[in-house]
Short mmCIF file of C-alpha atoms in Angstrom, two decimals:
data_model
loop_
_atom_site.label_atom_id
_atom_site.label_comp_id
_atom_site.label_asym_id
_atom_site.label_seq_id
_atom_site.Cartn_x
_atom_site.Cartn_y
_atom_site.Cartn_z
CA ASP A 1 0.34 -0.49 0.54
CA ALA A 2 0.84 3.54 -0.56
CA LYS A 3 2.73 5.54 2.69
CA THR A 4 1.67 8.88 1.00
CA THR A 5 -0.94 11.21 0.58
CA GLN A 6 -1.30 13.71 -1.95
CA PRO A 7 -3.40 16.12 -3.31
CA PRO A 8 -5.28 14.58 -6.54
CA SER A 9 -4.79 17.76 -8.86
CA MET A 10 -2.89 21.03 -9.11
CA ASP A 11 -3.39 23.99 -11.32
CA CYS A 12 0.12 26.37 -12.03
CA ALA A 13 0.39 29.50 -14.30
CA GLU A 14 3.61 28.48 -16.20
CA GLY A 15 6.83 30.25 -15.83
CA ARG A 16 5.71 30.72 -11.64
CA ALA A 17 6.94 27.88 -9.06
CA ALA A 18 5.16 24.46 -8.48
CA ASN A 19 4.51 23.40 -5.19
CA LEU A 20 3.43 19.67 -4.80
CA PRO A 21 2.85 18.61 -0.99
CA CYS A 22 3.08 15.10 0.42
CA ASN A 23 2.39 13.71 3.26
CA HIS A 24 4.05 10.32 4.90
CA SER A 25 3.34 10.70 8.89
CA THR A 26 4.47 7.05 8.99
CA ILE A 27 7.94 6.95 7.44
CA SER A 28 10.75 5.08 9.04
CA GLY A 29 14.03 6.23 9.76
CA ASN A 30 15.34 4.41 6.86
CA GLU A 31 12.99 5.14 4.18
CA TYR A 32 13.61 8.07 1.67
CA VAL A 33 11.31 9.72 0.17
CA TYR A 34 10.86 10.01 -3.60
CA TRP A 35 9.41 11.58 -6.39
CA TYR A 36 8.87 10.75 -9.98
CA ARG A 37 6.44 11.56 -13.28
CA GLN A 38 5.14 10.68 -15.39
CA ILE A 39 4.03 12.42 -18.79
CA HIS A 40 1.06 11.31 -20.86
CA SER A 41 1.51 7.76 -22.22
CA GLN A 42 4.89 7.58 -20.75
CA GLY A 43 7.20 5.32 -18.70
CA PRO A 44 7.64 7.26 -15.07
CA GLN A 45 10.80 9.77 -14.84
CA TYR A 46 12.80 10.29 -11.70
CA ILE A 47 12.38 13.65 -10.65
CA ILE A 48 14.60 13.74 -7.41
CA HIS A 49 15.42 11.72 -3.79
CA GLY A 50 15.92 12.78 -0.10
CA LEU A 51 16.23 10.74 3.58
CA LYS A 52 16.49 14.46 5.80
CA ASN A 53 18.03 17.47 3.97
CA ASN A 54 16.82 19.59 1.19
CA GLU A 55 17.74 18.58 -2.03
CA THR A 56 18.32 20.39 -5.14
CA ASN A 57 19.39 19.42 -8.82
CA GLU A 58 18.61 20.37 -12.14
CA MET A 59 15.23 19.48 -12.28
CA ALA A 60 13.41 20.63 -9.37
CA SER A 61 14.24 20.80 -5.61
CA LEU A 62 12.86 18.55 -2.36
CA ILE A 63 11.82 20.00 0.86
CA ILE A 64 11.67 17.87 3.83
CA THR A 65 10.26 19.08 7.06
CA GLU A 66 12.39 18.52 9.73
CA ASP A 67 9.92 15.65 11.31
CA ARG A 68 10.48 14.50 8.04
CA LYS A 69 6.14 13.81 8.03
CA SER A 70 5.88 15.72 4.68
CA SER A 71 7.73 17.22 2.05
CA THR A 72 6.82 19.42 -0.83
CA LEU A 73 8.15 19.19 -4.55
CA ILE A 74 9.08 22.75 -5.84
CA LEU A 75 9.50 23.31 -9.89
CA PRO A 76 10.82 26.58 -9.90
CA HIS A 77 9.63 27.91 -13.15
CA ALA A 78 6.50 25.53 -14.54
CA THR A 79 6.37 24.97 -18.29
CA LEU A 80 3.74 23.44 -20.24
CA ARG A 81 5.87 20.06 -20.60
CA ASP A 82 5.91 19.94 -17.40
CA THR A 83 2.25 18.44 -17.12
CA ALA A 84 1.98 15.60 -15.59
CA VAL A 85 1.54 13.33 -12.53
CA TYR A 86 3.60 13.55 -9.61
CA TYR A 87 4.22 10.74 -7.89
CA CYS A 88 5.90 11.06 -4.09
CA ILE A 89 7.30 7.87 -3.41
CA VAL A 90 8.85 6.99 0.47
CA ARG A 91 10.68 3.57 0.62
CA VAL A 92 13.89 1.70 1.51
CA ARG A 93 16.78 1.51 -0.72
CA ASP A 94 17.02 -0.95 -3.69
CA THR A 95 13.30 -2.32 -3.25
CA PRO A 96 10.88 -1.70 -5.86
CA LEU A 97 9.09 1.23 -5.83
CA VAL A 98 5.11 1.48 -4.86
CA PHE A 99 2.93 3.95 -6.64
CA GLY A 100 -0.05 5.95 -5.44
CA LYS A 101 -2.17 7.82 -6.92
CA GLY A 102 0.05 11.18 -7.11
CA THR A 103 -1.08 14.54 -7.99
CA ARG A 104 -2.02 15.23 -11.48
CA LEU A 105 -0.26 19.16 -12.59
CA SER A 106 -2.10 21.02 -15.01
CA VAL A 107 0.49 23.86 -16.04
CA ILE A 108 -1.38 26.74 -17.58
CA ALA A 109 -0.44 29.12 -20.15
CA SER B 1 20.74 5.87 -16.87
CA ALA B 2 19.34 2.82 -18.63
CA VAL B 3 18.37 2.50 -22.11
CA ILE B 4 14.96 0.06 -21.76
CA SER B 5 12.96 -1.42 -25.14
CA GLN B 6 9.71 -3.50 -25.60
CA LYS B 7 8.06 -5.18 -27.84
CA PRO B 8 5.59 -5.25 -28.96
CA SER B 9 5.10 -1.30 -28.10
CA ARG B 10 1.05 -1.55 -28.31
CA ASP B 11 -0.81 -4.52 -29.57
CA ILE B 12 -4.80 -6.05 -29.78
CA CYS B 13 -5.48 -9.17 -28.72
CA GLN B 14 -8.93 -12.12 -28.31
CA ARG B 15 -10.07 -12.70 -25.42
CA GLY B 16 -8.65 -16.68 -24.76
CA THR B 17 -5.17 -15.91 -26.10
CA SER B 18 -2.13 -15.14 -24.80
CA LEU B 19 0.61 -12.06 -25.16
CA THR B 20 4.21 -12.15 -24.49
CA ILE B 21 5.60 -8.81 -23.63
CA GLN B 22 9.53 -7.94 -24.54
CA CYS B 23 11.66 -6.22 -22.05
CA GLN B 24 15.41 -5.42 -23.25
CA VAL B 25 18.12 -3.32 -21.38
CA ASP B 26 20.94 -2.05 -22.54
CA SER B 27 23.29 -2.91 -19.74
CA GLN B 28 23.50 -5.97 -17.26
CA VAL B 29 21.33 -5.27 -14.45
CA THR B 30 20.39 -7.42 -11.35
CA MET B 31 16.93 -6.86 -10.86
CA MET B 32 14.21 -6.24 -12.70
CA PHE B 33 10.06 -5.42 -12.25
CA TRP B 34 7.20 -5.77 -14.17
CA TYR B 35 4.14 -3.22 -13.36
CA ARG B 36 0.50 -3.01 -14.78
CA GLN B 37 -1.28 0.47 -15.48
CA GLN B 38 -5.33 0.09 -15.73
CA PRO B 39 -6.41 2.76 -17.84
CA GLY B 40 -6.57 6.71 -15.60
CA GLN B 41 -5.05 4.27 -12.39
CA SER B 42 -1.27 4.65 -11.24
CA LEU B 43 1.13 1.97 -11.62
CA THR B 44 0.58 -1.59 -9.69
CA LEU B 45 3.77 -3.80 -9.23
CA ILE B 46 3.21 -7.46 -10.59
CA ALA B 47 6.58 -9.22 -10.16
CA THR B 48 10.25 -8.53 -8.98
CA ALA B 49 12.02 -10.60 -12.14
CA ASN B 50 15.76 -11.39 -10.74
CA GLN B 51 18.03 -13.66 -12.96
CA GLY B 52 18.69 -17.26 -11.90
CA SER B 53 15.75 -17.60 -9.75
CA GLU B 54 11.96 -18.10 -9.75
CA ALA B 55 9.97 -14.60 -10.01
CA THR B 56 8.16 -13.13 -6.46
CA TYR B 57 4.92 -12.28 -7.06
CA GLU B 58 2.97 -9.20 -5.66
CA SER B 59 -0.68 -9.90 -3.40
CA GLY B 60 -3.17 -10.55 -6.71
CA PHE B 61 -1.00 -11.78 -9.24
CA VAL B 62 -0.28 -15.82 -10.08
CA ILE B 63 2.63 -17.31 -12.20
CA ASP B 64 -0.33 -19.08 -13.74
CA LYS B 65 -1.61 -15.62 -15.08
CA PHE B 66 1.32 -13.87 -15.65
CA PRO B 67 4.33 -16.15 -16.14
CA ILE B 68 8.13 -13.84 -16.44
CA SER B 69 10.59 -15.57 -17.60
CA ARG B 70 14.35 -14.04 -17.24
CA PRO B 71 17.52 -16.12 -19.03
CA ASN B 72 20.06 -13.14 -18.39
CA LEU B 73 20.68 -9.90 -17.18
CA THR B 74 19.46 -8.18 -20.30
CA PHE B 75 16.11 -9.77 -21.06
CA SER B 76 12.69 -10.72 -19.97
CA THR B 77 9.78 -11.69 -21.18
CA LEU B 78 6.10 -11.57 -19.28
CA THR B 79 3.46 -13.02 -20.61
CA VAL B 80 -0.19 -12.12 -20.28
CA SER B 81 -2.47 -15.21 -20.07
CA ASN B 82 -5.73 -16.04 -21.11
CA MET B 83 -6.50 -12.73 -21.59
CA SER B 84 -9.68 -11.17 -20.90
CA PRO B 85 -11.12 -7.46 -21.41
CA GLU B 86 -10.08 -6.84 -17.87
CA ASP B 87 -6.32 -7.22 -18.47
CA SER B 88 -6.51 -4.35 -20.98
CA SER B 89 -3.83 -2.34 -19.17
CA ILE B 90 -0.05 -0.92 -20.44
CA TYR B 91 2.44 -2.98 -18.78
CA LEU B 92 5.93 -1.42 -18.04
CA CYS B 93 9.10 -3.21 -17.56
CA SER B 94 10.91 -1.43 -15.01
CA VAL B 95 15.26 -1.51 -13.79
CA LEU B 96 16.80 -0.80 -10.89
CA LYS B 97 20.00 0.45 -11.98
CA ARG B 98 22.92 2.50 -10.63
CA ARG B 99 22.66 6.66 -11.41
CA GLY B 100 25.36 8.51 -13.03
CA THR B 101 28.51 8.34 -10.86
CA SER B 102 26.11 8.99 -7.83
CA GLY B 103 26.80 5.21 -6.53
CA VAL B 104 23.10 5.24 -5.95
CA ASN B 105 20.84 2.59 -7.60
CA GLU B 106 17.50 4.04 -9.06
CA GLN B 107 14.84 2.77 -10.58
CA PHE B 108 14.07 3.40 -14.77
CA PHE B 109 11.04 2.71 -16.52
CA GLY B 110 10.70 1.30 -20.21
CA PRO B 111 8.05 2.95 -22.40
CA GLY B 112 5.65 0.59 -21.79
CA THR B 113 3.28 -2.19 -23.88
CA ARG B 114 -0.32 -0.88 -24.50
CA LEU B 115 -2.26 -4.04 -24.44
CA THR B 116 -6.15 -3.70 -25.77
CA VAL B 117 -8.25 -7.72 -25.36
CA LEU B 118 -10.89 -7.87 -26.88
#
């Protein structure tokens, strides 16, 4: 079973930051927070992951609360190509991803 | 990263028949996974396929319905047997592989096989 809770959908204006929340209140100490996205008709794509520190890469930033019970994925300047379903997943390393329902992000021109 | 191809990319099949989906990876990987994505739904893990051992199936999936082969470290097949319209889904192959030079294994996905059962 998925161990995360995400809003089913969100809208974001093109060029603005998209902030996608995720609750994972039952996360264990050895579980990482992963974000993947699935653009229509494609396989899921890795975005970013973290354990307890905030992380940033060329795609996004991940902010994890100090108690690790929630996190936020930030797309700093959303484009139309960022329209996708975003999945927040907690897992122990080297175990298969278990997907929840995700958040459908619509970037609007 | 990993380059994963699947064949066929899509197919339309008659109920009662079987379809074998192939997954080819551009490098050797230990862990491979098969997922199903029903229309409008999220991905569901079917099984884990490791070379040299029997596949491990998730709850609700059985070997007779979804036999899996893993003959080597770059290839796997998933067969959908005795198909019914409820098997209409996208089937995705996935592998665990090191991401760049990070030393961390991450999961990569193939493009999927879109199956329609009439």
